[in-house]
XYZ file of C-alpha atoms in Angstrom:
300
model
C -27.039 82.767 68.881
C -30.689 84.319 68.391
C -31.722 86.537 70.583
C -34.489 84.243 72.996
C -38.096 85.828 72.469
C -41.044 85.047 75.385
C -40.818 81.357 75.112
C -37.409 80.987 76.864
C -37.063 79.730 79.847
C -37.766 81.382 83.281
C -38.257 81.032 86.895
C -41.891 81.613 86.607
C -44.160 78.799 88.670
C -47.249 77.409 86.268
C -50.244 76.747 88.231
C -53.538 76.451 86.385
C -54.483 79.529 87.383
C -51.814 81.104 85.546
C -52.316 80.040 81.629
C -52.014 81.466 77.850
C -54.552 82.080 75.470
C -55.017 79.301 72.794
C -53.162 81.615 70.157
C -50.580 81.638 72.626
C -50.007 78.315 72.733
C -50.041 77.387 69.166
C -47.259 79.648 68.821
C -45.139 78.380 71.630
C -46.071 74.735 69.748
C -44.465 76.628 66.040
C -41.599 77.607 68.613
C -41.155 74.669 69.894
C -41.593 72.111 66.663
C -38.729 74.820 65.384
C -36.532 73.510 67.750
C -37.537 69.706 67.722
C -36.224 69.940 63.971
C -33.014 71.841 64.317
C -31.879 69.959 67.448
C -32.150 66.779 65.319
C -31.024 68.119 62.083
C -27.922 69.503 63.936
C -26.629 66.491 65.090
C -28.588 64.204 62.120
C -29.616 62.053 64.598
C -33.028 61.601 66.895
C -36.721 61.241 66.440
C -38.578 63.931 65.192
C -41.928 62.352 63.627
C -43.260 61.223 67.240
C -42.243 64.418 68.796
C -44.008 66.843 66.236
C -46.781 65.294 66.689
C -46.643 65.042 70.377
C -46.251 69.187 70.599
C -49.516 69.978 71.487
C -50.119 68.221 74.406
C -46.891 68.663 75.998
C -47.997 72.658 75.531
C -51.045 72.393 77.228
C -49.965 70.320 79.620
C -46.658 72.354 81.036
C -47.719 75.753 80.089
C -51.842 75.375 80.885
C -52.728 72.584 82.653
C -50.171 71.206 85.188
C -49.413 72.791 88.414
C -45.371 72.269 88.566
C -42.276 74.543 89.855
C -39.264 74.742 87.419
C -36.845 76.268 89.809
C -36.341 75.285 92.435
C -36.917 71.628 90.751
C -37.627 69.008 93.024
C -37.168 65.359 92.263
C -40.543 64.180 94.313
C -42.222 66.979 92.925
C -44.650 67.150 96.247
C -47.731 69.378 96.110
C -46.824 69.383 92.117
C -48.649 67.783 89.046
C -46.115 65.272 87.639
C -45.554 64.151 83.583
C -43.946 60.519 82.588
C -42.690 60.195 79.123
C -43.010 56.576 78.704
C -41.967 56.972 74.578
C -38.981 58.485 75.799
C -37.069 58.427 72.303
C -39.047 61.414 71.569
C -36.931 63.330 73.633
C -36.866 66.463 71.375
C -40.595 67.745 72.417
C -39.119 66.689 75.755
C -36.577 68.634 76.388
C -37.746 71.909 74.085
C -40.852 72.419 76.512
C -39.047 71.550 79.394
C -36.084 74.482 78.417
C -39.132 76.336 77.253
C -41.081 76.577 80.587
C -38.028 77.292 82.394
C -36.325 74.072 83.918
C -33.002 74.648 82.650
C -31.491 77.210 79.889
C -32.969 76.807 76.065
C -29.877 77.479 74.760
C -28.834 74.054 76.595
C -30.599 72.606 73.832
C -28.020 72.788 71.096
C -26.200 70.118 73.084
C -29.178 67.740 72.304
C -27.528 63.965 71.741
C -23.836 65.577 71.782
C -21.050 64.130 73.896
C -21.141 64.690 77.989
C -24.319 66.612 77.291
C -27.303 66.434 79.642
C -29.787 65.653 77.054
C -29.155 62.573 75.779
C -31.556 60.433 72.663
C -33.529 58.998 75.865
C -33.809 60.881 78.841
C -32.113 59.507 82.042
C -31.604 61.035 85.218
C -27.768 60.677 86.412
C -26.945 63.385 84.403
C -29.484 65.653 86.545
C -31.134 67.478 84.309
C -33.953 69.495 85.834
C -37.477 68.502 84.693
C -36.799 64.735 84.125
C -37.674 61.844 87.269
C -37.125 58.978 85.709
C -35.353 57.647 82.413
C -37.198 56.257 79.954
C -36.814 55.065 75.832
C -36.787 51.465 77.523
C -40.694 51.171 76.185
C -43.360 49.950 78.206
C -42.280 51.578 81.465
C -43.929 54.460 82.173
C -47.975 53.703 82.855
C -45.561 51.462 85.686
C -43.868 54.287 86.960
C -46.583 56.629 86.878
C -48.660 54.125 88.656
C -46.208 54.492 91.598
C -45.733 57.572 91.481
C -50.043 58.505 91.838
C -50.280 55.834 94.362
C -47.479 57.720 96.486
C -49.141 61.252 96.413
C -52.148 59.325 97.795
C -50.163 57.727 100.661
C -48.655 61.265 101.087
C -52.433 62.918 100.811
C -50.639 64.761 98.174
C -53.634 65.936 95.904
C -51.966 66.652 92.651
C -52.185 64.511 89.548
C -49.750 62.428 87.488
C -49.823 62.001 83.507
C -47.623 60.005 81.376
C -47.710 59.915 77.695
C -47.524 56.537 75.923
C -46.883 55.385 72.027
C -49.967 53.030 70.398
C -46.755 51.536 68.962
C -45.576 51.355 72.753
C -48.744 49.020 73.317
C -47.352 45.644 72.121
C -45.329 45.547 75.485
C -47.186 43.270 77.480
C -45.962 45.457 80.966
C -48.611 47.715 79.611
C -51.177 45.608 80.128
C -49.944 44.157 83.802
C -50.203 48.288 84.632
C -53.634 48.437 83.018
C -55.192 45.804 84.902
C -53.659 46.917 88.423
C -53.980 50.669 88.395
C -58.405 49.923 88.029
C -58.244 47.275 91.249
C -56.591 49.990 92.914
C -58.492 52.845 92.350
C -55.750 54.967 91.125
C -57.893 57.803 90.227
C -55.412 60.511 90.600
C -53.678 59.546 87.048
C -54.359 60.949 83.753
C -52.832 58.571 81.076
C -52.246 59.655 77.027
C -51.920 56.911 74.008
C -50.266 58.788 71.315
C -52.571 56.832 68.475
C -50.384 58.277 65.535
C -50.840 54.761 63.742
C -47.137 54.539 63.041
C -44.300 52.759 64.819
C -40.122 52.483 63.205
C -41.273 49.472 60.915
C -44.974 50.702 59.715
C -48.087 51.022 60.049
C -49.266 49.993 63.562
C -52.321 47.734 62.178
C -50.101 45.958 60.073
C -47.119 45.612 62.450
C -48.757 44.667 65.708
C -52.854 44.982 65.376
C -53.800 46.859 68.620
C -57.489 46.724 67.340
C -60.367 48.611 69.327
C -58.703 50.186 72.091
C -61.240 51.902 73.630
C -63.128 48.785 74.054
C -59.768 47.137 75.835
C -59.168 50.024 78.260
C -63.079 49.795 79.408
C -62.567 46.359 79.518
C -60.149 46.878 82.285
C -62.164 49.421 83.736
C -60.763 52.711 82.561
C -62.378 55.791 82.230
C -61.718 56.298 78.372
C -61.835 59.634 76.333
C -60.881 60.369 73.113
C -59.635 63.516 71.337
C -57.786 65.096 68.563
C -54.473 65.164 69.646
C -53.278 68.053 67.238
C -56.176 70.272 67.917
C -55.961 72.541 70.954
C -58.995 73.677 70.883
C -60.034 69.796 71.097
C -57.472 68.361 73.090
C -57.709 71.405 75.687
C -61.747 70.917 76.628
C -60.648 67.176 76.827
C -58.210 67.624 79.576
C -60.483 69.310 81.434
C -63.004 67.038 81.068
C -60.438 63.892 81.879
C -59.354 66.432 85.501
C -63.374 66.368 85.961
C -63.348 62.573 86.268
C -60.523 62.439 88.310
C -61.218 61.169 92.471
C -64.060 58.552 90.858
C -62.542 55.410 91.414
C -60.693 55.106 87.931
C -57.484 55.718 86.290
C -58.242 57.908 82.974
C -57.458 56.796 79.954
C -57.802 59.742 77.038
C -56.894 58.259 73.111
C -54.958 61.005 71.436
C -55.022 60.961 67.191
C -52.283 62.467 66.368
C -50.390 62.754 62.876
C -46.542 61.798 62.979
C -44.683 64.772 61.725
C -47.381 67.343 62.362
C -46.860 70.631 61.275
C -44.038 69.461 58.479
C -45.849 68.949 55.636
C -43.554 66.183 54.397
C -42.911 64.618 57.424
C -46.936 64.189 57.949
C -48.309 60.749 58.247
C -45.739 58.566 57.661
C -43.427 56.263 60.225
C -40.411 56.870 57.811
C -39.937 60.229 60.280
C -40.134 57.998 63.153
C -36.179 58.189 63.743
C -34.604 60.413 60.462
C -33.180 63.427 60.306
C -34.196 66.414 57.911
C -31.105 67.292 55.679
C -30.348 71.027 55.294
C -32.758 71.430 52.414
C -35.226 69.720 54.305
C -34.914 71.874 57.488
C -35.399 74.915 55.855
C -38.467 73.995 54.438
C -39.757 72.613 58.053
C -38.621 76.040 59.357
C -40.069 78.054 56.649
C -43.232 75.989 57.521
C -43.128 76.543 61.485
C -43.441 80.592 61.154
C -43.888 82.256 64.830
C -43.894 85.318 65.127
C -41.095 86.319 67.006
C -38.970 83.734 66.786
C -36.363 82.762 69.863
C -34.632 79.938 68.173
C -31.545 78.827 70.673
C-alpha cells in the first residue's frame, strides 16, 4: 500500500474560513480522479465518466466551501452545511472526497463495490458509512430530499446551507419537477442546487435521448435563481459558488447549470456517454494514471 501523502483523510473540521489555494485543489482533484479510476478498474465495475467530471465541484465544495465536521460525523449534521448526491451511481467521486477530507480511512476505498464492504455502486446508509445521509442511485430523489432537509434547518433556525448535485440525464424524472415547483412557493432559500449538464446519459446524447431543451429558461420559469458556470474550471466554478451563497436568504432556491465534460481529465474517456458505466482495462488505467500526475501522489 502507498504511503498516503496530504490528501488522506483526517480529523481536521472544514469551515470556510479554513480553505486551499486553487493549485491546491486541482491537485487534490488529479488525486482524487486517480482514485475514481483505480477503484473502478479494480473491481471492473462502476461509473467513472460522471464522476470525473463531477471532481471539481465536489473539491470545492468539501475542501473550500462547505462548513461540515468529519469526525465526530453526525447524521443531522446541525450547525453543518449538508451535500445530497442525487446521481448517486457516481459513487467513486463520492466516496474518494469523502475518505479524502477525512470521514472515514482512504485506504477503505479499495473495498469500493466488493462484498460486505461499506461502499457499495450506490451509496446507502445501513451500512453506516460516515459522510453519507441518505442513499441514493434511485434517480430523481435528491432535489426531494434536499428540499427537506433545508426546510428543517429553517424550522431548527439552523443557518447553514444544503446542496445536492443532480444529472441533466437525471432530469427526465418527472419528481424533479414536483421538487422544482414546491421548493420556489416555499421560499427555500437556504439550498444551493447543481445540474451536472455533461450532455450524456448510459444510452447517448441527452438531446437525442430525452430533449431537456433551454433549461435555464425552465428553472426561471419556476422561479429559481439560475446561474451558470463551467463546471471543470475552478477558477470559474469557485467565483460562482460564491456568487450562488450571495443570493442565498432572498426568497429563492438557487439553481447553478454546471457544463461539465464526462470523463474529464482522461483524455479518452472525454466527451462521450460510452464512460458512463465502463471500466478502464489495465492498459487503459495506466494511461488515465499517467494522465492524472500529482505531485506527491497518496494513492490507497
Amino acid at each position: 500500500m502507498a504511503q498516503e501523502s496530504s490528501f488522506a483523510a483526517s480529523s481536521e473540521t472544514h469551515t470556510p474560513t479554513a480553505t486551499k489555494s486553487v493549485d491546491q485543489l486541482k491537485q487534490i482533484a488529479a488525486q482524487v480522479r486517480r482514485d475514481i479510476v483505480r477503484m473502478v478498474h479494480a473491481v471492473n465495475s462502476g461509473h467513472p465518466g460522471g464522476s470525473l467530471g463531477c471532481t471539481d465541484l465536489l473539491v470545492a465544495l468539501y475542501f473550500k466551501v462547505m462548513k461540515h465536521h468529519p469526525e465526530p460525523f453526525d447524521m443531522n449534521g446541525i450547525g453543518q452545511d449538508l451535500f445530497f448526491l442525487s446521481n448517486g451511481h457516481i459513487s467513486p467521486v463520492f466516496y474518494s472526497v469523502l475518505a479524502r477530507s477525512g470521514y472515514f480511512p482512504v485506504a477503505e476505498l479499495a473495498t469500493f463495490r466488493k462484498l460486505n464492504s461499506r461502499l457499495q455502486g450506490h451509496p446507502a446508509t445501513h451500512e453506516h458509512l460516515p459522510g453519507i445521509r441518505v442513499a441514493s442511485g434511485s434517480l430523481g430523489q435528491g432535489l426531494s430530499v434536499a428540499i427537506g432537509a433545508a426546510q428543517a434547518k429553517k424550522l431548527n433556525n439552523d443557518d447553514r446551507t444544503v446542496f445536492v448535485l443532480m444529472g441533466d440525464g437525471e432530469l427526465e424524472e418527472g419528481q424533479i419537477w414536483e421538487a422544482a415547483m414546491y421548493a420556489p412557493h416555499h421560499k427555500v432559500d437556504n439550498l444551493i442546487a447543481f445540474v451536472d449538464r455533461n450532455g450524456q446519459q448510459i444510452d447517448g446524447p441527452t438531446d437525442k435521448i430525452g430533449g431537456l431543451g433551454d433549461l435555464r429558461a425552465k428553472f426561471e420559469a419556476f422561479n429559481w435563481r439560475v446561474l451558470e458556470t463551467d463546471g471543470n474550471d475552478l477558477e470559474k466554478l469557485l467565483p460562482t459558488i460564491e456568487e450562488a451563497q450571495s443570493l442565498l436568504g432572498q426568497g429563492q432556491p438557487i439553481m447553478v447549470l454546471m457544463d461539465t465534460q464526462m470523463g474529464f481529465g482522461v483524455d479518452y474517456m472525454m466527451g462521450t456517454h460510452k464512460w458512463h458505466g465502463t471500466a478502464p482495462n489495465d492498459e487503459q488505467l495506466e494511461k488515465a494514471l499517467q494522465q492524472l500526475s500529482v505531485e506527491e501522489a497518496g494513492d490507497y
